[in-house]
Coordinates of C-alpha atoms in Angstrom, one line a residue:
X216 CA 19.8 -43.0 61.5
X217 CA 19.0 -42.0 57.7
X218 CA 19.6 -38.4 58.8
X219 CA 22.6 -39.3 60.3
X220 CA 24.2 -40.8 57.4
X221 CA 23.3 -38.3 54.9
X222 CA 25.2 -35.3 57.0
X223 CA 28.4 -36.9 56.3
X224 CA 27.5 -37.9 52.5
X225 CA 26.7 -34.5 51.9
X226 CA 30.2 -33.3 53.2
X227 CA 31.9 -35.9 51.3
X228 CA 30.1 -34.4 48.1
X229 CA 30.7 -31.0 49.1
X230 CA 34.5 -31.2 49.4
X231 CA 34.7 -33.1 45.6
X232 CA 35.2 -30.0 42.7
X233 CA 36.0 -30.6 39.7
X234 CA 38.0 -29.6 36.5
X235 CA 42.2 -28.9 36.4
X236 CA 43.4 -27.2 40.1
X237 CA 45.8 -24.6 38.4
X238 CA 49.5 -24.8 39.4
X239 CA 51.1 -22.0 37.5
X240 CA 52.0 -20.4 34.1
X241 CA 53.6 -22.7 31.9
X242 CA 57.6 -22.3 31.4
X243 CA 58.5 -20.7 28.7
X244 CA 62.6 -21.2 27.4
X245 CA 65.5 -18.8 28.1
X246 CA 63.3 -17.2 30.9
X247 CA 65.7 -18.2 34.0
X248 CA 67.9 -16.3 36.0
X249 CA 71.6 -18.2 34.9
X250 CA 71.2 -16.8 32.0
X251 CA 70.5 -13.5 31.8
X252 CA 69.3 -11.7 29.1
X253 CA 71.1 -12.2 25.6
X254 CA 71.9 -8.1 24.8
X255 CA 74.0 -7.5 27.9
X256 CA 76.9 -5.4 28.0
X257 CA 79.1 -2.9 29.8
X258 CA 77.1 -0.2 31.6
X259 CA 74.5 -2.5 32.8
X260 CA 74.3 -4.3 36.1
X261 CA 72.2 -7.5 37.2
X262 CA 71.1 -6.1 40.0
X263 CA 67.4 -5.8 40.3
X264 CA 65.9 -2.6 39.4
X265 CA 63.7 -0.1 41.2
X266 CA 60.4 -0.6 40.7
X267 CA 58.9 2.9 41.0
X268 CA 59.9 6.2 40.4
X269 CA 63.1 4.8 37.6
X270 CA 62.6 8.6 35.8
X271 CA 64.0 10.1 39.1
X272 CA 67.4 8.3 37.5
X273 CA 67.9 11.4 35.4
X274 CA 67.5 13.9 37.6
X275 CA 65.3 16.6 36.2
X276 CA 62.7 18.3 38.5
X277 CA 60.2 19.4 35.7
X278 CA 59.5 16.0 34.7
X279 CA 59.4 14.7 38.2
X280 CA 56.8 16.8 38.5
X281 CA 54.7 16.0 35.2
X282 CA 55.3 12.3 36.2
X283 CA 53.1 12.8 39.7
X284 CA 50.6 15.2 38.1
X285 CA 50.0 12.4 35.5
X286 CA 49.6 9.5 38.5
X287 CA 47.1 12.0 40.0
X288 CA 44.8 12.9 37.6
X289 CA 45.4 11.0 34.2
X290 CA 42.0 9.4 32.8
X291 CA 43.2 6.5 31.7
X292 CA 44.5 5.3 34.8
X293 CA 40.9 6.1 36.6
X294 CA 39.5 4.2 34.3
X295 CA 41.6 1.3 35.1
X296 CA 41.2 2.0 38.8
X297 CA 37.6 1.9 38.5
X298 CA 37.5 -1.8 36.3
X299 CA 39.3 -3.0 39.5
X300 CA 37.0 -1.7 41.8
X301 CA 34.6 -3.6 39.6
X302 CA 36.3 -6.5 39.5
X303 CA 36.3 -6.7 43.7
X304 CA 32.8 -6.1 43.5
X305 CA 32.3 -9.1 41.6
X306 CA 33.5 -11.1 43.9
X307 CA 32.0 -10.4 46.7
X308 CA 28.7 -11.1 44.8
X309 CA 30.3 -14.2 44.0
X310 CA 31.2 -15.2 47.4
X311 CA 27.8 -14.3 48.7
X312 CA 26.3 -16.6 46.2
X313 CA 27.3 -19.3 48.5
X314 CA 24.8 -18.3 51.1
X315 CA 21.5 -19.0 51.9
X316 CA 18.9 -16.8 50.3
X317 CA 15.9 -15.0 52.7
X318 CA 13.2 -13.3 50.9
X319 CA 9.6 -11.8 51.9
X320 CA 6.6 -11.7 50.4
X321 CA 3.2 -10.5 51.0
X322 CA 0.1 -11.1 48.7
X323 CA -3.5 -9.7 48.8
X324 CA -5.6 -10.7 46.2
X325 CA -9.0 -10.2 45.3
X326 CA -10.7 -13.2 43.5
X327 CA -13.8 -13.8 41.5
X328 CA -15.0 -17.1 40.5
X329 CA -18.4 -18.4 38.8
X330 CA -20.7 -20.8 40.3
X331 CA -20.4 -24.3 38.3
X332 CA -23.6 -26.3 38.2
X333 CA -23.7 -30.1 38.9
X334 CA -23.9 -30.2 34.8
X335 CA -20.2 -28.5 35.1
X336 CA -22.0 -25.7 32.9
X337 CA -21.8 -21.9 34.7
X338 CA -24.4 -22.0 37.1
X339 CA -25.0 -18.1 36.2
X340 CA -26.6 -19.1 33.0
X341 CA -29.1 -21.3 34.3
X342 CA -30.9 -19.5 37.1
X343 CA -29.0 -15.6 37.0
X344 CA -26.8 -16.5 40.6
X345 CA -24.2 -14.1 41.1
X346 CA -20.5 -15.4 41.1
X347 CA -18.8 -16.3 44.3
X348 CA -16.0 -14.0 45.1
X349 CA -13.4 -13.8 48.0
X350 CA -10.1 -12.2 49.3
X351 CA -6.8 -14.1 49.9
X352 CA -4.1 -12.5 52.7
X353 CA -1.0 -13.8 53.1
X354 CA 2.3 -13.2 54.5
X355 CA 5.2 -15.6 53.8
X356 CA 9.1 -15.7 53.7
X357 CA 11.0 -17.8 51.2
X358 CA 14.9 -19.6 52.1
X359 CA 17.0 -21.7 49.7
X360 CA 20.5 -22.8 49.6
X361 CA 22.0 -24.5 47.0
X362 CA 24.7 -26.9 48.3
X363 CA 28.6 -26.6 46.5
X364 CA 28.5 -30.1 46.0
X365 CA 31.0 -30.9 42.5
X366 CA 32.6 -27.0 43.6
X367 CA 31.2 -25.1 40.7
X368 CA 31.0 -22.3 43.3
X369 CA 34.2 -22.8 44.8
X370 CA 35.4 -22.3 41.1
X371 CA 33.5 -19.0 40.8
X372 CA 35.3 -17.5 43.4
X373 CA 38.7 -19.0 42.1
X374 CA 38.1 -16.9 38.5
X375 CA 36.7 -14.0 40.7
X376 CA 39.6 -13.6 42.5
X377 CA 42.0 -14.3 40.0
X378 CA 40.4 -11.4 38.0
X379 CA 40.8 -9.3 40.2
X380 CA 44.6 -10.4 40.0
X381 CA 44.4 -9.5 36.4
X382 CA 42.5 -5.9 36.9
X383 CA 45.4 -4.5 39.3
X384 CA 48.1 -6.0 37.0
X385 CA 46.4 -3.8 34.1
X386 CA 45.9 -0.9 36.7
X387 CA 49.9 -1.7 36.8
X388 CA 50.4 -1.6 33.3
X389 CA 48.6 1.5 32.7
X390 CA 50.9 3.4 34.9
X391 CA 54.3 1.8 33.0
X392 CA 52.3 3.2 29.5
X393 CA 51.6 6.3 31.2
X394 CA 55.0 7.3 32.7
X395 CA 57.3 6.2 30.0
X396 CA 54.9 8.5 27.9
X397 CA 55.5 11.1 30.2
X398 CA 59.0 10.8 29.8
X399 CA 59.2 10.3 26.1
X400 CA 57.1 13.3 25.3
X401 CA 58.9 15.6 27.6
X402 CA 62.1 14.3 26.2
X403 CA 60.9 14.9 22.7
X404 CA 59.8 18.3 23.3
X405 CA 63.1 19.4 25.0
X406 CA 64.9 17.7 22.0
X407 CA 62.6 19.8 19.7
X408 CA 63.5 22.9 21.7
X409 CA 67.2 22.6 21.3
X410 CA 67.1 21.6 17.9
X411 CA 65.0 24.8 17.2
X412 CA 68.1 26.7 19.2
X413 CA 70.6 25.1 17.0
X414 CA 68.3 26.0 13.7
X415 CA 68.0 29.4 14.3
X416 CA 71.5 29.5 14.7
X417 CA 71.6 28.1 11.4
X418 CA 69.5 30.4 9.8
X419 CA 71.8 33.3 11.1
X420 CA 75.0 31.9 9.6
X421 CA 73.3 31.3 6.1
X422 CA 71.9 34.4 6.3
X423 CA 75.4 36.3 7.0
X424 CA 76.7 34.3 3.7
X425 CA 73.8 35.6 2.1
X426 CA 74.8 38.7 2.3
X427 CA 78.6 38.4 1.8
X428 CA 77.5 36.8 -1.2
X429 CA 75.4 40.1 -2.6
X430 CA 78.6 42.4 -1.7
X431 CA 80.6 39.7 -3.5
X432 CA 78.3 40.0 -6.5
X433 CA 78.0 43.6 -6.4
X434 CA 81.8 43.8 -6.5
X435 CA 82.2 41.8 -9.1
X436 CA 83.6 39.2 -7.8
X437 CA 80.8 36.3 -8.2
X438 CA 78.1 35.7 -10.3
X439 CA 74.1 36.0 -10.2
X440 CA 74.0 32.2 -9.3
X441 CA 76.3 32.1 -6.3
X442 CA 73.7 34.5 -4.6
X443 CA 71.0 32.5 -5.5
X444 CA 72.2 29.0 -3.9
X445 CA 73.0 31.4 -1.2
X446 CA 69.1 32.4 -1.0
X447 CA 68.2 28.8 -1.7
X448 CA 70.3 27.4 1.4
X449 CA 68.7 30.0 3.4
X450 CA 65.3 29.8 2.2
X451 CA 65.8 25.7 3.3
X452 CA 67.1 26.9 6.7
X453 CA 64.4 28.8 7.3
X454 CA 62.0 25.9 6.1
X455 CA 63.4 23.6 9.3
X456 CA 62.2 25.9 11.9
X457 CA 58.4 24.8 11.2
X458 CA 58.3 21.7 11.7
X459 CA 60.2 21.6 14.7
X460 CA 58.6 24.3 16.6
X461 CA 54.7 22.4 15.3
X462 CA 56.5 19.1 17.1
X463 CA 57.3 20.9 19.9
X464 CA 54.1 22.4 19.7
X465 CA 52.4 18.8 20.1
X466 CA 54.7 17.4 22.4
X467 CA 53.5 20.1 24.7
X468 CA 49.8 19.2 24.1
X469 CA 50.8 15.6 24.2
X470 CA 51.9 16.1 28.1
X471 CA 48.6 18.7 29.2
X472 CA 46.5 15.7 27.9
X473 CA 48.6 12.7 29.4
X474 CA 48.9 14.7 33.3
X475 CA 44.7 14.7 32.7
X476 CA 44.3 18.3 31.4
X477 CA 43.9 20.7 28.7
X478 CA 46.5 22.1 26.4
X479 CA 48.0 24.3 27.4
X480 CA 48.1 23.9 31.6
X481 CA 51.7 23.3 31.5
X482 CA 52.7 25.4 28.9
X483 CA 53.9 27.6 31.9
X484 CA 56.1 25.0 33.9
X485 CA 58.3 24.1 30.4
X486 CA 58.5 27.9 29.7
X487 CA 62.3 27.8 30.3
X488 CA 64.7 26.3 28.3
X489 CA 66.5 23.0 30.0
X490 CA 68.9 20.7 28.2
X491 CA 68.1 17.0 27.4
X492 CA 68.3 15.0 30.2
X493 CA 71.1 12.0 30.0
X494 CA 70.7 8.5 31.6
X495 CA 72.2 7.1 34.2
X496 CA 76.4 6.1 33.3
X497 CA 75.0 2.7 34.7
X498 CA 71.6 0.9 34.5
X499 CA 69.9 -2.3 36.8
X500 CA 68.2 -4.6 34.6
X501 CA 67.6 -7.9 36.8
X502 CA 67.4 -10.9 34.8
X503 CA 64.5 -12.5 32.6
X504 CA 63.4 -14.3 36.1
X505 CA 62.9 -10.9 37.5
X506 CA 61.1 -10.0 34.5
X507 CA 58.4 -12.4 34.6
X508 CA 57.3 -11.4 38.3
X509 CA 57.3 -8.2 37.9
X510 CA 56.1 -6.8 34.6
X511 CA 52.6 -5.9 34.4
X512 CA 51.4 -7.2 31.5
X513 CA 52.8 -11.1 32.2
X514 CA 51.4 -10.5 35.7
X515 CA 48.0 -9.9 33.4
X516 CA 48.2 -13.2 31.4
X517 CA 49.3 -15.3 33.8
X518 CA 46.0 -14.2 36.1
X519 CA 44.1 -14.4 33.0
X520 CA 45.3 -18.0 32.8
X521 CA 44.3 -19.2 36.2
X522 CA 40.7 -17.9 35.4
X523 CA 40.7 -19.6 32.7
X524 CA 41.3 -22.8 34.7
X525 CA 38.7 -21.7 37.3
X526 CA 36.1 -21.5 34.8
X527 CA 36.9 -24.8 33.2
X528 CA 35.7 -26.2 36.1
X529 CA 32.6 -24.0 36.5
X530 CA 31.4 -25.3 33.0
X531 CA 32.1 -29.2 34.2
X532 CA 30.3 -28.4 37.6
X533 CA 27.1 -27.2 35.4
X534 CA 26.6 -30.4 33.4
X535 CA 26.7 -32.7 37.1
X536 CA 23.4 -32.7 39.4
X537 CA 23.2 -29.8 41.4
X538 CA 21.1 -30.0 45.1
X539 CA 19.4 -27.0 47.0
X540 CA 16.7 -26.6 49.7
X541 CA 14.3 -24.8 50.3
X542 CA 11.5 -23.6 52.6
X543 CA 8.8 -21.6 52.7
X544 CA 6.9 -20.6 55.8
X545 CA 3.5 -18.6 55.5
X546 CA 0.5 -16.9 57.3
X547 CA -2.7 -15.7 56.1
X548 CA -6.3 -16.5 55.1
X549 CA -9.7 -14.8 53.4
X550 CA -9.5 -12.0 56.1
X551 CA -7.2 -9.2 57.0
X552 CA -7.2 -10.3 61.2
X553 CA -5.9 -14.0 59.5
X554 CA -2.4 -12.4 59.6
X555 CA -2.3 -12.2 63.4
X556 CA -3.4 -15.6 64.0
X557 CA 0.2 -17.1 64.5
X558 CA -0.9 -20.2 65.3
X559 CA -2.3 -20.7 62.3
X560 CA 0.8 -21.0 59.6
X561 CA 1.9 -23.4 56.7
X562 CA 5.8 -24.4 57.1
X563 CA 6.7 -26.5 53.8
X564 CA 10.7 -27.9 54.0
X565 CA 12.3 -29.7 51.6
X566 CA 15.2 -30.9 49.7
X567 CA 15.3 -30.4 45.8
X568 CA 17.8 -32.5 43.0
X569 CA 17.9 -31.2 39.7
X570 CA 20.5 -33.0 36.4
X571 CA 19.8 -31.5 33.2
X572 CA 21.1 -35.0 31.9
X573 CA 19.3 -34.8 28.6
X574 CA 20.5 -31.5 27.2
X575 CA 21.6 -33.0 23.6
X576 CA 25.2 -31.9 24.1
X577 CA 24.9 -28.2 25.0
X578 CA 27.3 -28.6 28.0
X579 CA 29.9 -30.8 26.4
X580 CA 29.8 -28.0 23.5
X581 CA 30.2 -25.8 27.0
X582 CA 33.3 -27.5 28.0
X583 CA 34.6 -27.3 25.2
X584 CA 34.7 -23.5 24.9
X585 CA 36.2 -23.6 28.4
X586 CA 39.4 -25.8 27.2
X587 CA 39.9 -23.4 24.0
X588 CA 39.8 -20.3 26.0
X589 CA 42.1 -22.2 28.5
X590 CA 44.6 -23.1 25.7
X591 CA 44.4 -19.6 24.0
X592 CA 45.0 -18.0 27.7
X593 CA 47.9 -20.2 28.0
X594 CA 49.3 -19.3 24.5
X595 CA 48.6 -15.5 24.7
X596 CA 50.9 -16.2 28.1
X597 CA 53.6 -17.5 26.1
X598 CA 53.2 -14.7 23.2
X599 CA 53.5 -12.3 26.3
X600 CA 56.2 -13.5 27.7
X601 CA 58.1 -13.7 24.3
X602 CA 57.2 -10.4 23.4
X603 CA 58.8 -9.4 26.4
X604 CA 61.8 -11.0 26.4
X605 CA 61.7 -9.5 22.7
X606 CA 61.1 -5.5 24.1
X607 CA 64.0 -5.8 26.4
X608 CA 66.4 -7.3 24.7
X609 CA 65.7 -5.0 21.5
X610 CA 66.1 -1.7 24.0
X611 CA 69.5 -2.8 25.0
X612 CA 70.6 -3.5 21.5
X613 CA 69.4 0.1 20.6
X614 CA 70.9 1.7 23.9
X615 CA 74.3 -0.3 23.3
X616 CA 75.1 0.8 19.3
X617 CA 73.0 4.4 20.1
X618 CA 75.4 4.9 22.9
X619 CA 78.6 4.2 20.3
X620 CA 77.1 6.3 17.4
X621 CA 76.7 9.0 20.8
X622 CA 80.9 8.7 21.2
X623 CA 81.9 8.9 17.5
X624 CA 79.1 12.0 17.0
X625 CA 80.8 13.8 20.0
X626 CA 84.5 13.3 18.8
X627 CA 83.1 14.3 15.9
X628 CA 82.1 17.9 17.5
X629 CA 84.8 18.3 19.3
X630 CA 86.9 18.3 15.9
X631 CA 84.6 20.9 14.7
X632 CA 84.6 22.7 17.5
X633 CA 89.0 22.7 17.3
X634 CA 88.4 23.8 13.6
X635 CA 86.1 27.0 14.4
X636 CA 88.9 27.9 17.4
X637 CA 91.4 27.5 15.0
X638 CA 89.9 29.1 12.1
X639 CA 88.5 32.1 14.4
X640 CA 92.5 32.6 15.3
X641 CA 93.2 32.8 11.4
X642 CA 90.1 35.2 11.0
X643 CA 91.5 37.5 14.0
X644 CA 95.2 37.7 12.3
X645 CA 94.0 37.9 8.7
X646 CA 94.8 34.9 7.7
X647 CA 91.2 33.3 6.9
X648 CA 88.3 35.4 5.3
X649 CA 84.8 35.7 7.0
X650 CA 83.2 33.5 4.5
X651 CA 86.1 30.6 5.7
X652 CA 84.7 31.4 9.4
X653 CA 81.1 31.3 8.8
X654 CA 82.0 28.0 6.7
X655 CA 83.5 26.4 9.8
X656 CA 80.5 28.2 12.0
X657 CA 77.6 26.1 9.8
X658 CA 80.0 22.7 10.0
X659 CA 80.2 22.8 13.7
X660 CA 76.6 23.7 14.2
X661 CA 75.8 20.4 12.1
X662 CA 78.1 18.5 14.2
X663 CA 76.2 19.9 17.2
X664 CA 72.7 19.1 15.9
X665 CA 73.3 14.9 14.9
X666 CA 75.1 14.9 19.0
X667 CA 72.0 16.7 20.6
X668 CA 69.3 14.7 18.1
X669 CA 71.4 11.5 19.2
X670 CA 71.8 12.6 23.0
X671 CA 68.0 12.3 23.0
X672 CA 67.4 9.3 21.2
X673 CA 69.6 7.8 23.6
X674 CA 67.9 8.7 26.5
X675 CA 64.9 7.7 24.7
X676 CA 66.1 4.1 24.0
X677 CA 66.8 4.5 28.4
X678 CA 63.4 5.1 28.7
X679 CA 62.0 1.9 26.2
X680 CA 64.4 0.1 28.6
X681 CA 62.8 1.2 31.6
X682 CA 59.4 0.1 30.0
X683 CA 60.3 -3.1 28.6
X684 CA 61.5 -4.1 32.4
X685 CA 57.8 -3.4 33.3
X686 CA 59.3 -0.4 35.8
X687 CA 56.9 3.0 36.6
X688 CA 54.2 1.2 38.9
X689 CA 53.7 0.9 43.0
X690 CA 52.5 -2.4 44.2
X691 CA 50.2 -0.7 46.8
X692 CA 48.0 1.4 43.9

C-alpha cells in the first residue's frame, strides 16, 4: 500500500515548477497599431511591407545580384548560422538530461595485502610470511534518474529553447546588416562614379578658362594674376578627383569583402557605368505593431527575456531538495570464469534525497543574480524597442526633408540647364563670349553635382528605412 501511495506523490511533485511562467515582453508606449508612427507623410503607405528581397524595389540587376552572392557566401552570416546550430544542439543535450542514465563498467584489479598478526602488527615482521595477494573481476552496469520534481529541468529546456529563439532572430539580423550594407556601398560607389564623371567634366571647363585666360594675358588684355586664380581653380579641380576615385576605390573592396571574397572579385561586374538607383515614388512601412514582430533585433530581446525567466526558475529549483535513483547491478569475483556465473550477481536499488539546506546563502545570492539579469533582459527589451521606434522614425524624417531639398536642387538645374541653352544660342550668334559659355558650362555642372550627391543620399536615407523596419531577412533561413 506504501508503494502505492508514493506513485501518485511523486507525480504530484513532479508537475509543481517553480519561479515566474513568462507571459510576454512588457508594453512599451506609442508601440500600437492606431497610431502609427509619428514621421508619416505623403509617399508612404501603411500597408505592411515585404519582408525579403525590399532592394528588388529599385530595380537594378547588379545589385540584385551582389545581394544573393552576399546571402551565399558572407562570413558573418555563417558564423551566425553556425551559433544556431549550436544553440539546437544545446537543447537536445538539455532535453536528454531528463532521461535515465545507463553506463558500463568493468574492473580487474590486482591486489596485495600484508598479513596482520593477532598483535595488529604486520605479521611479515615477525616470522618473514609472505603477503596475501588476490585478483578482483567484475562486470557491472550503473542507472540513475533524477526525478523533475520542483521543474528545474522543465526550466532548462524553457531557456534552451527560447535561445534558440534568440540565435535565429540574430541569424535574422545579420542578414538586415548585411543587405542594407550591400546596398549602401554599392550605392556609394555608383555615387562616387558619377561624381568622378561630373569632376572631370569640371576639370575640362577650368582648364579651357585656363587657357583663354593665357591668350587674354598674352594679348594684353588681363593681368598676371587673373591666370593665376585661373591655375589655382584648376589646380583645386584637379585636387577632387582623388578622393573620390580612393572612395570609390573602397566602396568596391567594401562589397568583394561583404559577398565573402577578395578585393577585387567583382571589380568586373561594376565595370560599367550605371546611374544611381532612385526609390520607389511610394514606400510600405506597416505600423510600430508590425515593427515589434518583425524586426530582428526585438525578436532577439524579447527571446532573451523569456530565458531569462526560464533560468529564474532553474536557480530556485537548485536551492529545493532534489530526488534521483539509482541502481547498480554486478557480476564478478577472484577469478576470470566468475564472470560467467550468472547466477551469481549483486543487484543494489535504491532511492537517493539530497537538500543542500545549509549552504550559508550561496543560492539566495543565486537568485538573486537570476532576478537582475531578468530585470536588465526586460530593460535592454525596452531600450530595443525604443531605439527602434527611434531608427524609423529618424529615416523618414531624413527621407521626407532629403526628398524636398531633392525638388528645390532639381529646379535648380533645370534653371541652369535653361541658362547654358540660352547662353549657347548667344555664343552661336555672337552675342556672348566663350568665357560667358564656359561660365554658364561650370554653374550647370555644380547644379548637376549637389542633384546627383542628393539623388544618392536619398536613396540612401530609402535604404536606412528599409533597415530600421527590420526588412532583408527570410523566415525559413
Amino acid at each position: 500500500m506504501r508503494n502505492i501511495l508514493l506513485t501518485p506523490g511523486l507525480l504530484l511533485l513532479a508537475a509543481c515548477t517553480v519561479g515566474p511562467d513568462y507571459d510576454g515582453p512588457p508594453a512599451v508606449n506609442s508601440a500600437n497599431a492606431e497610431q502609427g508612427f509619428v514621421r508619416e507623410e505623403t509617399g508612404t503607405v501603411r500597408a505592411e511591407p515585404t519582408l525579403a528581397r525590399w532592394w528588388e524595389s529599385l530595380g537594378d540587376p547588379v545589385l540584385d545580384a551582389l545581394e544573393q552572392r552576399a546571402l551565399a557566401g558572407n562570413p558573418d552570416l555563417a558564423m551566425a548560422q553556425a551559433r544556431l546550430a549550436e544553440a539546437r544542439a544545446s537543447l537536445g543535450e538539455v532535453r536528454a538530461d531528463r532521461n535515465p542514465s545507463l553506463s558500463a563498467m568493468g574492473v580487474a584489479a590486482h591486489l596485495r595485502v600484508p598479513d596482520i598478526g593477532d598483535n595488529g602488527e604486520n605479521a611479515e615482521a615477525d616470522n618473514g610470511s609472505d603477503t596475501n595477494s588476490s585478483n578482483i573481476y567484475n562486470l557491472g552496469l550503473n542507472a540513475s534518474w533524477e526525478v523533475d520534481l520542483f521543474g528545474g529541468h522543465r526550466r532548462q529546456v524553457e531557456a534552451a529553447e527560447a535561445n534558440i529563439g534568440a540565435a535565429e532572430a540574430n541569424l535574422a539580423d545579420a542578414q538586415v546588416s548585411l543587405t542594407s550594407a550591400i546596398a549602401q556601398a554599392y550605392l556609394n560607389l555608383r555615387d562616387r562614379r558619377e561624381r568622378i564623371i561630373l569632376a572631370e567634366q569640371a576639370v575640362e571647363h577650368r582648364a579651357s578658362l585656363l587657357e583663354m585666360e593665357r591668350q587674354r594675358f598674352e594679348q594684353g588684355v588681363v593681368s598676371r594674376p587673373s591666370v593665376d586664380q585661373a591655375e589655382s581653380r584648376l589646380a583645386s579641380a584637379r585636387s577632387d578627383l582623388a578622393p573620390l576615385r580612393a572612395e570609390a576605390d573602397s566602396f568596391l573592396n567594401a562589397l568583394a569583402i561583404l559577398v565573402g571574397e577578395v578585393p577585387g572579385s567583382v571589380d568586373g561586374m561594376l565595370a560599367q557605368h550605371a546611374p544611381v538607383p532612385l526609390p520607389p515614388a511610394e514606400i510600405a512601412i506597416g505600423d510600430p505593431a508590425g515593427l515589434l514582430a518583425r524586426r530582428p533585433d526585438i525578436r532577439a530581446a524579447e527571446r532573451q527575456l523569456a530565458a531569462s525567466y526560464a533560468n529564474l526558475g532553474v536557480a530556485k529549483a537548485a536551492g529545493l531538495p532534489r530526488l534521483s535513483f539509482f541502481g547498480i547491478l554486478g557480476i564478478g569475483g577472484t577469478e576470470l570464469s566468475d564472470l560467467t556465473q550468472l547466477d551469481d550477481f549483486t543487484a543494489i536499488a535504491a532511492p537517493m534525497l539530497q537538500w543542500n539546506f545549509l549552504d550559508f546563502g550561496r543560492n539566495r545570492a543565486r537568485v538573486g543574480q537570476a532576478e537582475a539579469r531578468q530585470d536588465a533582459a526586460e530593460a535592454q527589451y525596452r531600450s530595443t524597442v525604443l531605439g527602434a521606434l527611434r531608427d524609423v522614425e529618424d529615416a523618414l524624417s531624413s527621407f521626407r526633408y532629403r526628398r524636398q531639398a531633392v525638388a528645390e536642387l532639381a529646379r535648380a538645374e533645370a534653371s541652369a540647364a535653361r541658362i547654358v541653352d540660352h547662353a549657347r544660342q548667344r555664343y552661336e550668334l555672337g552675342a556672348a563670349s566663350r568665357r560667358e559659355l564656359l561660365d554658364t558650362e561650370l554653374a550647370h555642372n555644380a547644379a548637376t553635382s549637389q542633384l546627383s550627391a542628393a539623388r544618392a543620399a536619398l536613396t540612401l536615407d530609402f535604404i536606412a528605412i528599409e533597415k530600421a523596419l527590420g526588412l532583408g531577412w527570410q523566415a525559413d533561413s
